[in-house]
Short mmCIF file of C-alpha atoms in Angstrom, two decimals:
data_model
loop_
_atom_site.label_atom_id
_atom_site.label_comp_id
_atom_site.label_asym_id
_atom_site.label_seq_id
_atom_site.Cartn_x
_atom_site.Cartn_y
_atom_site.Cartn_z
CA UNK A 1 13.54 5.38 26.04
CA UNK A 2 14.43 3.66 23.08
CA UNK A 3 17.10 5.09 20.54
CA UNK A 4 17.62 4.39 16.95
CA UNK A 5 21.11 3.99 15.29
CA UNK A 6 23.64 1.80 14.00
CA UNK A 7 25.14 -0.89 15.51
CA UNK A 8 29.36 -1.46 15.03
CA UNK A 9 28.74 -3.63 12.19
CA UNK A 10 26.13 -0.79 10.57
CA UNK A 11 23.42 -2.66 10.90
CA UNK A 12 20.40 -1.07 11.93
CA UNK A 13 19.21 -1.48 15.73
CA UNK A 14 16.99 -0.09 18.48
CA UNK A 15 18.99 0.66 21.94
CA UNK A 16 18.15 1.56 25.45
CA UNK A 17 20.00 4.44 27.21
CA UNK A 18 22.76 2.28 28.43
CA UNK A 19 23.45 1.38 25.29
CA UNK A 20 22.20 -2.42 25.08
CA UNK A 21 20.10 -3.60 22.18
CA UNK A 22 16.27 -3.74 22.33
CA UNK A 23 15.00 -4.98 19.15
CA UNK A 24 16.73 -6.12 15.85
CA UNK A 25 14.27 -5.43 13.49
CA UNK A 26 13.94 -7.17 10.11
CA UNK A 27 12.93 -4.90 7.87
CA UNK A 28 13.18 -1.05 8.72
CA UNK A 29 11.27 1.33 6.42
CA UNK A 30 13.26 4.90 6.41
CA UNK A 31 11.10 8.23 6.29
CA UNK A 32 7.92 7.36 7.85
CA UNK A 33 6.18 8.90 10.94
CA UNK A 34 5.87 7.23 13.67
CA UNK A 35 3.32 4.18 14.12
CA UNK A 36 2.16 4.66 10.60
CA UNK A 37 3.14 0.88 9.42
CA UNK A 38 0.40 0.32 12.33
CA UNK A 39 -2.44 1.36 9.45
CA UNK A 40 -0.38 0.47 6.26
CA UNK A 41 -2.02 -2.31 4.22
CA UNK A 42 0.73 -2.53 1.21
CA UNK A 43 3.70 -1.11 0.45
CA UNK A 44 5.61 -1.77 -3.38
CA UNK A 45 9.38 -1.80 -2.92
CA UNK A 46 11.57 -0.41 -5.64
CA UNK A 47 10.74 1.05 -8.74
CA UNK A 48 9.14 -1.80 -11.06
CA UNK A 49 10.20 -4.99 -9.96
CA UNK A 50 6.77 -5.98 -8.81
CA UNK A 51 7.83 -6.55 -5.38
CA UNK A 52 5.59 -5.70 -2.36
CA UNK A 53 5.01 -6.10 1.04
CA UNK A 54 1.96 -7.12 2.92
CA UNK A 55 1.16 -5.67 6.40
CA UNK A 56 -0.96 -7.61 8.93
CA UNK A 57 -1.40 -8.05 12.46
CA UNK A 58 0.85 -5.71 15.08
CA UNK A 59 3.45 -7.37 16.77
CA UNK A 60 3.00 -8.09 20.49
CA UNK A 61 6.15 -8.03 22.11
CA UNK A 62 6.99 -10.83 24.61
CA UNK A 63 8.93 -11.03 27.84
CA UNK A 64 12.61 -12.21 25.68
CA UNK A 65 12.73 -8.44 24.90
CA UNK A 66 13.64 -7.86 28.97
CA UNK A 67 16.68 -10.03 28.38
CA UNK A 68 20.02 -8.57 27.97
CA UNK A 69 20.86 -10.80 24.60
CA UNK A 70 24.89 -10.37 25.05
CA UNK A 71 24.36 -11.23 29.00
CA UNK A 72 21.23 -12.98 29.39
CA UNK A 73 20.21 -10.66 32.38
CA UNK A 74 16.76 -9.53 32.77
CA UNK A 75 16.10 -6.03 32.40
CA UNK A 76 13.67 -3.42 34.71
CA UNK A 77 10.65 -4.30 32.58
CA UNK A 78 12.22 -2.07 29.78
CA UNK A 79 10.92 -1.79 26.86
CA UNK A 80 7.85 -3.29 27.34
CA UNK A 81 6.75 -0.40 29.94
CA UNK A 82 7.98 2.04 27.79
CA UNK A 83 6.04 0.14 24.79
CA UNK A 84 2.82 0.50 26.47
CA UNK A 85 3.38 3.65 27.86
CA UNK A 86 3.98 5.42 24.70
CA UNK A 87 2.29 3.49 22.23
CA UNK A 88 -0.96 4.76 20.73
CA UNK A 89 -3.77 2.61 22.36
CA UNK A 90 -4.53 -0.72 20.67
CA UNK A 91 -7.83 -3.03 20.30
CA UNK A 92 -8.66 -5.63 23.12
CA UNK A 93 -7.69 -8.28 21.23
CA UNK A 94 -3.72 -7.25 21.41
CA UNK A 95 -3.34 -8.27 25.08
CA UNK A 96 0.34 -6.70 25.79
CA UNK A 97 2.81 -4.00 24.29
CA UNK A 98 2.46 -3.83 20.50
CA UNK A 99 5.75 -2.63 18.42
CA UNK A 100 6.31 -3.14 14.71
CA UNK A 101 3.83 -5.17 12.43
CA UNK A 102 4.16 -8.32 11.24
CA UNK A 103 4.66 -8.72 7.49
CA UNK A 104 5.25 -10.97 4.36
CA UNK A 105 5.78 -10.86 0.82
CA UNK A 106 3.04 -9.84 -1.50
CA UNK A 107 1.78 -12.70 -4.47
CA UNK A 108 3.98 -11.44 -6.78
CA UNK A 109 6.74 -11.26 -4.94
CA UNK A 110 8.34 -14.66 -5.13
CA UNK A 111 11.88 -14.80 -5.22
CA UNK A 112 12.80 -11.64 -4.69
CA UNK A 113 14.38 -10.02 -2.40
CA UNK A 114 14.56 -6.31 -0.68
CA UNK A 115 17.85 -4.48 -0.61
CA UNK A 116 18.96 -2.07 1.95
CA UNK A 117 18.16 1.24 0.16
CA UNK A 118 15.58 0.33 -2.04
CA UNK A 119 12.61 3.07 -2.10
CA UNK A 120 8.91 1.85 -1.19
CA UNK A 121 5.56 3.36 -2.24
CA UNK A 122 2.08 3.12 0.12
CA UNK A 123 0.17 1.09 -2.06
CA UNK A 124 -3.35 0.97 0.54
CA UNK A 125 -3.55 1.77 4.22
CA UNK A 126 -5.92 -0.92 6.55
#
């Protein structure tokens, strides 16, 4: 099972039960259910700064997420059997467990950058 809190530093993280990291996301949008950025098309961050977001393709997770980062140990198969245990089903084409989406900056968006904090707004869903 994966757990979400902050790290010592207060950064953001994902952690097993034992307390080792599992992902370090880049971007972590507060307030939303769960696997919705799976069907989110845009997103505008902060209030008029015309910065947004672009959603695309999931993200399939590879076999480095087994790895113990601070030890370089290979997990149980964690959390990639968790992943596709409990992830809504996905099409064909995403062979493996799917967590997260990748994303990039909208055509307006250049040279700016998102600060922790900043509120977002669903622009369109896929």
């Amino acid at each position: 099972m994966l757990h979400d809190r902050r790290d010592p530093k207060g950064e953001r993280r994902f952690f097993y039960n034992d307390g080792s990291a599992a992902v370090r996301p880049n971007i972590v949008l507060d307030g939303l259910p769960p696997n919705l950025e799976d069907v989110i098309a845009e997103i505008a961050v902060g209030s008029s700064s015309g910065k947004s977001l672009l959603f695309g393709d999931l993200c399939v997770r590879c076999p480095v997420t087994q790895v113990l980062q601070d030890t370089g140990k290979k997990r149980d198969g964690e959390p990639l059997t968790w992943l596709s245990k409990n992830r809504p089903s996905r099409p064909p084409e995403n062979k493996g467990a799917t967590f997260a989406v990748n994303g990039v900056f909208g055509p307006h968006s250049f040279n700016h950058v998102i600060h922790p904090g900043e509120d977002f707004t669903i622009l369109r869903e896929k």
